[in-house]
XYZ file of C-alpha atoms in Angstrom:
370
model
C -8.124 -36.881 4.888
C -11.524 -38.181 3.831
C -11.879 -38.761 0.134
C -12.361 -41.800 -2.046
C -10.537 -43.349 -4.955
C -11.784 -45.587 -7.720
C -9.391 -48.465 -8.235
C -8.681 -50.234 -11.474
C -6.253 -52.893 -12.555
C -2.862 -51.944 -13.974
C -2.886 -50.807 -17.581
C 0.289 -50.404 -19.664
C 1.287 -46.876 -20.594
C 0.383 -46.240 -24.254
C 3.050 -45.115 -26.710
C 2.736 -41.450 -27.614
C 2.996 -40.458 -31.253
C 3.739 -36.762 -30.721
C 4.570 -34.199 -28.084
C 1.270 -32.278 -28.261
C -1.630 -34.222 -26.801
C -5.370 -33.676 -26.896
C -7.902 -35.222 -24.562
C -11.552 -35.025 -25.584
C -14.487 -37.018 -24.237
C -14.446 -39.661 -27.022
C -10.942 -40.644 -25.931
C -8.409 -38.176 -27.278
C -5.405 -38.904 -29.458
C -4.021 -41.494 -27.052
C -5.581 -44.199 -24.922
C -5.203 -43.181 -21.297
C -4.769 -45.117 -18.090
C -7.861 -46.050 -16.156
C -8.600 -44.215 -12.921
C -6.299 -45.447 -10.170
C -4.055 -47.480 -12.474
C -0.316 -47.403 -11.942
C 1.989 -46.549 -14.817
C 5.391 -48.215 -15.135
C 8.079 -46.205 -13.389
C 10.071 -43.981 -15.715
C 13.822 -43.534 -15.578
C 14.199 -40.105 -13.902
C 17.740 -39.646 -15.189
C 16.475 -39.785 -18.776
C 13.325 -37.711 -18.359
C 14.795 -35.198 -15.943
C 18.581 -34.871 -16.019
C 18.581 -32.205 -13.309
C 16.312 -34.252 -11.031
C 13.994 -31.266 -10.614
C 10.410 -32.136 -9.649
C 7.830 -31.724 -12.402
C 5.927 -29.168 -10.331
C 8.857 -26.750 -10.757
C 8.990 -27.361 -14.507
C 5.272 -27.245 -15.356
C 3.207 -24.240 -16.451
C -0.519 -24.558 -15.788
C -2.872 -22.831 -18.242
C -6.652 -22.510 -17.951
C -9.499 -20.124 -18.812
C -11.128 -17.324 -16.838
C -14.263 -19.491 -16.582
C -12.587 -21.684 -13.954
C -13.662 -19.035 -11.373
C -10.836 -19.858 -8.959
C -9.722 -17.031 -6.632
C -7.164 -14.733 -8.279
C -4.760 -14.835 -5.329
C -4.719 -18.642 -5.381
C -4.043 -18.690 -9.130
C -1.234 -16.163 -8.656
C 0.348 -18.368 -5.997
C 0.330 -21.287 -8.432
C 1.721 -19.058 -11.227
C -1.133 -20.235 -13.434
C -1.813 -18.507 -16.744
C -5.421 -17.417 -17.228
C -6.638 -17.171 -20.824
C -9.063 -14.240 -21.256
C -12.413 -14.293 -23.036
C -14.359 -11.656 -24.916
C -18.103 -11.291 -24.406
C -20.311 -9.800 -27.108
C -23.926 -8.867 -26.435
C -26.266 -6.328 -27.981
C -23.909 -3.640 -29.327
C -21.433 -4.055 -26.479
C -18.289 -6.051 -25.860
C -16.539 -6.831 -22.602
C -13.128 -8.374 -21.998
C -13.132 -10.992 -19.253
C -9.609 -11.177 -17.828
C -10.520 -12.730 -14.499
C -10.514 -9.437 -12.591
C -12.962 -9.614 -9.672
C -13.560 -5.856 -9.517
C -14.330 -5.696 -13.238
C -16.671 -8.668 -12.829
C -18.575 -6.949 -10.007
C -18.991 -3.869 -12.207
C -20.262 -6.134 -14.979
C -22.823 -7.678 -12.609
C -23.996 -4.230 -11.518
C -24.024 -2.494 -14.882
C -24.798 -5.180 -17.460
C -26.776 -7.903 -15.678
C -29.377 -5.696 -14.011
C -32.929 -5.870 -15.355
C -34.770 -8.532 -17.314
C -33.770 -7.028 -20.668
C -30.241 -6.069 -19.641
C -28.577 -8.450 -22.110
C -30.075 -9.598 -25.376
C -30.350 -13.240 -26.390
C -27.670 -12.825 -29.081
C -24.883 -12.883 -26.494
C -21.691 -14.741 -27.433
C -18.615 -16.049 -25.634
C -15.521 -15.518 -27.779
C -12.265 -17.165 -26.665
C -8.871 -16.140 -27.990
C -8.151 -17.267 -31.528
C -5.580 -19.990 -32.121
C -2.910 -17.399 -32.910
C -4.002 -15.271 -29.955
C -3.748 -18.275 -27.643
C -0.296 -19.078 -29.026
C 0.941 -15.538 -28.412
C -0.589 -15.357 -24.929
C 0.918 -18.643 -23.749
C 4.273 -17.920 -25.386
C 4.443 -14.526 -23.663
C 3.853 -16.170 -20.266
C 6.030 -19.244 -20.793
C 8.975 -19.296 -18.352
C 12.345 -20.320 -19.725
C 12.604 -23.181 -17.233
C 9.226 -24.730 -18.162
C 9.514 -28.132 -19.828
C 5.799 -28.944 -19.630
C 2.521 -27.088 -20.175
C -0.829 -28.461 -18.996
C -3.787 -26.567 -20.459
C -7.136 -27.366 -18.808
C -9.513 -25.917 -21.371
C -13.077 -24.690 -21.349
C -15.350 -27.548 -22.449
C -15.342 -27.976 -26.216
C -19.161 -27.868 -26.352
C -19.182 -24.367 -24.833
C -16.881 -22.522 -27.251
C -13.866 -22.954 -29.538
C -11.321 -22.495 -26.746
C -10.335 -26.173 -26.787
C -9.693 -26.372 -30.526
C -7.851 -23.055 -30.512
C -5.686 -24.193 -27.606
C -4.931 -27.453 -29.382
C -3.813 -25.632 -32.525
C -1.662 -23.273 -30.479
C -0.129 -26.248 -28.634
C 0.902 -27.885 -31.888
C 2.516 -24.649 -33.081
C 4.243 -24.085 -29.745
C 5.676 -27.580 -29.913
C 7.054 -26.869 -33.353
C 8.459 -23.364 -32.866
C 9.300 -23.268 -29.157
C 10.703 -26.789 -29.255
C 12.997 -25.833 -32.135
C 14.114 -22.651 -30.342
C 14.934 -24.659 -27.208
C 17.050 -27.118 -29.156
C 18.909 -24.300 -30.876
C 19.571 -22.749 -27.464
C 21.116 -25.997 -26.266
C 18.261 -27.378 -24.149
C 18.381 -31.163 -24.170
C 15.179 -31.838 -22.239
C 12.037 -32.296 -24.363
C 9.234 -29.731 -24.274
C 5.728 -31.181 -24.027
C 2.268 -29.620 -23.918
C -1.092 -31.218 -23.195
C -4.537 -29.732 -23.869
C -7.408 -31.261 -21.895
C -11.058 -30.787 -22.834
C -12.555 -30.321 -19.359
C -16.047 -31.378 -20.604
C -17.452 -29.568 -17.550
C -20.031 -26.804 -17.083
C -19.790 -23.447 -15.325
C -16.851 -23.548 -12.867
C -16.367 -27.318 -13.123
C -12.930 -27.044 -14.705
C -11.738 -25.475 -11.429
C -11.816 -28.947 -9.865
C -9.405 -30.228 -12.514
C -7.121 -27.218 -12.107
C -7.030 -27.492 -8.317
C -6.426 -31.234 -8.475
C -3.586 -30.836 -10.971
C -1.855 -28.452 -8.548
C -2.320 -30.864 -5.640
C -1.064 -33.842 -7.644
C 2.013 -31.998 -8.921
C 2.822 -30.785 -5.417
C 2.625 -34.373 -4.171
C 5.244 -35.448 -6.703
C 3.160 -36.852 -9.557
C 4.763 -36.451 -12.982
C 3.179 -34.030 -15.442
C 2.310 -36.835 -17.862
C 0.672 -38.849 -15.094
C -1.289 -35.782 -13.940
C -2.776 -35.417 -17.422
C -3.896 -39.043 -17.443
C -5.286 -38.561 -13.938
C -7.341 -35.543 -15.084
C -8.538 -37.375 -18.175
C -10.048 -40.079 -15.964
C -11.322 -37.616 -13.350
C -13.262 -35.177 -15.523
C -16.263 -37.461 -16.071
C -16.793 -37.511 -12.280
C -16.925 -33.724 -11.913
C -20.405 -32.505 -10.950
C -21.661 -28.930 -10.895
C -24.713 -27.702 -9.001
C -25.911 -24.275 -10.134
C -28.711 -21.985 -9.005
C -29.817 -19.035 -11.179
C -31.375 -16.378 -8.978
C -32.889 -14.671 -12.026
C -34.739 -17.535 -13.722
C -35.979 -15.351 -16.591
C -32.408 -14.322 -17.426
C -31.140 -17.898 -17.356
C -34.056 -19.173 -19.441
C -33.105 -16.726 -22.192
C -29.357 -17.330 -21.965
C -29.013 -21.062 -21.278
C -27.710 -21.552 -24.839
C -25.138 -18.749 -24.729
C -22.197 -21.071 -24.071
C -23.507 -24.094 -25.953
C -25.238 -25.886 -23.084
C -28.047 -28.196 -24.129
C -31.379 -26.404 -24.056
C -33.479 -27.247 -21.024
C -37.202 -27.828 -20.910
C -38.779 -24.571 -19.773
C -42.418 -25.466 -20.413
C -43.171 -25.662 -16.696
C -41.469 -22.388 -15.841
C -44.165 -20.147 -17.261
C -46.260 -21.311 -14.318
C -43.202 -21.853 -12.139
C -42.244 -18.203 -12.370
C -45.636 -17.199 -10.997
C -45.158 -19.630 -8.127
C -41.623 -18.356 -7.473
C -40.075 -21.721 -8.274
C -36.282 -21.667 -8.680
C -34.521 -24.535 -10.482
C -31.472 -26.315 -9.105
C -29.356 -27.371 -12.057
C -27.052 -30.375 -12.211
C -24.348 -30.605 -14.864
C -21.580 -33.057 -15.675
C -19.910 -34.436 -18.793
C -23.256 -35.894 -19.924
C -25.007 -32.509 -19.987
C -27.160 -30.226 -17.874
C -30.593 -30.886 -16.402
C -32.995 -29.498 -13.822
C -32.413 -31.658 -10.754
C -34.932 -30.053 -8.391
C -37.049 -26.939 -7.799
C -37.531 -24.876 -4.677
C -39.872 -22.063 -3.764
C -37.552 -19.057 -3.907
C -33.882 -18.611 -4.761
C -32.709 -18.575 -1.140
C -34.225 -21.996 -0.488
C -32.709 -23.342 -3.718
C -29.246 -22.043 -2.807
C -29.500 -23.551 0.674
C -30.495 -26.922 -0.763
C -27.612 -26.839 -3.251
C -25.060 -26.060 -0.531
C -26.464 -28.782 1.726
C -26.182 -31.301 -1.124
C -22.523 -30.372 -1.525
C -22.004 -30.705 2.241
C -23.480 -34.210 2.231
C -21.155 -35.219 -0.619
C -18.131 -33.919 1.292
C -19.166 -35.884 4.362
C -19.774 -39.030 2.292
C -16.347 -38.744 0.663
C -15.205 -36.999 -2.518
C -12.987 -38.464 -5.219
C -10.513 -35.587 -4.865
C -10.257 -33.216 -1.881
C -11.562 -29.922 -3.239
C -14.841 -28.027 -3.623
C -15.060 -24.930 -5.830
C -17.780 -22.316 -5.289
C -18.340 -19.173 -7.346
C -20.945 -16.439 -6.996
C -22.045 -13.686 -9.384
C -22.057 -11.050 -6.663
C -20.193 -10.067 -3.510
C -18.628 -13.226 -2.068
C -18.662 -11.598 1.382
C -22.414 -12.321 1.322
C -21.754 -16.011 0.697
C -19.536 -16.313 3.769
C -22.473 -15.214 5.937
C -24.898 -17.867 4.696
C -25.471 -20.598 7.325
C -25.470 -23.303 4.635
C -22.082 -22.136 3.347
C -20.694 -22.045 6.890
C -21.847 -25.661 7.280
C -20.093 -26.585 4.022
C -16.923 -24.840 5.190
C -17.006 -26.724 8.499
C -17.492 -30.057 6.730
C -14.558 -29.355 4.417
C -12.301 -28.546 7.373
C -13.334 -31.718 9.196
C -12.786 -33.894 6.110
C -9.530 -32.327 4.934
C -11.072 -30.852 1.794
C -9.928 -27.553 0.279
C -12.792 -25.088 -0.261
C -12.216 -22.449 -2.942
C -14.630 -19.490 -3.019
C -14.289 -17.009 -5.866
C -16.126 -14.279 -7.720
C -17.855 -15.733 -10.765
C -16.325 -14.810 -14.095
C -18.214 -12.574 -16.504
C -18.180 -15.560 -18.872
C -20.189 -17.790 -16.539
C -22.353 -14.949 -15.225
C -23.445 -14.169 -18.780
C -25.128 -17.577 -18.768
C -26.548 -17.838 -15.259
C -27.218 -14.166 -14.447
C -26.466 -11.917 -11.500
C -26.427 -13.445 -7.988
C -26.153 -16.912 -9.532
C -24.250 -19.639 -7.667
C -22.154 -22.559 -8.936
C -20.654 -25.392 -6.842
C -18.341 -28.027 -8.343
C -16.641 -31.131 -6.969
C -15.862 -34.712 -7.976
C -17.886 -37.598 -6.572
C -19.098 -41.013 -7.660
C -22.800 -40.086 -7.490
C -24.929 -37.069 -6.655
C -28.485 -36.576 -5.440
C -29.704 -33.016 -4.955
C-alpha cells in the first residue's frame, strides 16, 4: 500500500478536563498529539470491560456536505446531518439523497440567474442537532465522533458542539441510571476543509477504527490530519461560481481577470485547504480544467498520499465521470497504489456554491501543485 506518514517524536497524552471535546484550527480545548506520535497504552480492562473493539462502540456523525456515496455511508452506519438551503423565495432540504440532488441540479441550478446571490446554507440548530443525533444513537454506542462542516462555512460546528455538551449531560446521566458503567464520550471536530474535503477525514476515521485504533486516538489522528487535506475544484459555470463563492463563507476570490477570462473561455482550477481557497490555475474550457485537476490528483496518488483515500464528487450524473479518460487514469492509479477511490453525487449544499456540473476532488498530501 503506497502512502506516506509524517513522523514526530513521542508526546505525552494530555489530561482531558471533560467528556465533550472540541477541535478547532487554533488548537481546540485540549492539546493534541503530533502527527505520527504514539500515545501511552491504555488499560483495556478499565476503558472497555467487555473487550469490544472501539469500532463496534463508535457512532460516526458528519454532514451531507461530505459528498460520500450513500451506500458506503450506510455500510458504515454513519449518521448524516441534513442542511437547509434558502435562496430567492425557495427553500430546499439537503438530506444527502442523490436523486433529490440531481433534481436540484436540473431544476434550480440551470441558467445564469437560476439562484440569486442571497443564497444561504442553514445547518440544524443546536437543539435540532441534539435531537437528530439522539434519535440515531444506538444503545451500545459508547463513543460519538462528529466530523463537522468547517466552522468558517456555517454554524454547524458550534451547533454540534453545543449538542455534544448536552448529550454528555443528559444521555450520560440516563446511561448511569440504566446501570451502564462504561463512560460515554463525544468529540466534535472542525474539519476546516472546503467542499467535500471532510470526506477524507470521515473515510480515514472508518479505516483507522477498522484497523483497531481507539476512538480517542482516531480523534487526535484527525486533528493532525485535517491541515493536510487538499481540495481541487472546477466550476463549469464560472459566472455562477463568481456570484456564489461567498455562499458558504469561503474567502472571496479575485475576479478582476474573469471579465476578460469569460470572453476567452478561461475556467479556473481552485485549490482549497485549511488556509483558504485560491485560484491555482486556469485552462481554456471546463473540460480541459477538469482533466488537469484529475491528472494532478493522479500524480499525487502516484507520489504517495498521507492516507489512502481520494474523494471525488460531481454536481451531475456520476456515470459521466466514469467515462472520462482522466478519471479512468485516476482510478487505475488508486488501484495500483492501494488507495480507496470514493465517487459520489455532490450534495446540494456544495453545488449551491460551485454550480451545476462542478467537480471537487479531495485527498491528503504533504504538498500539491496543480
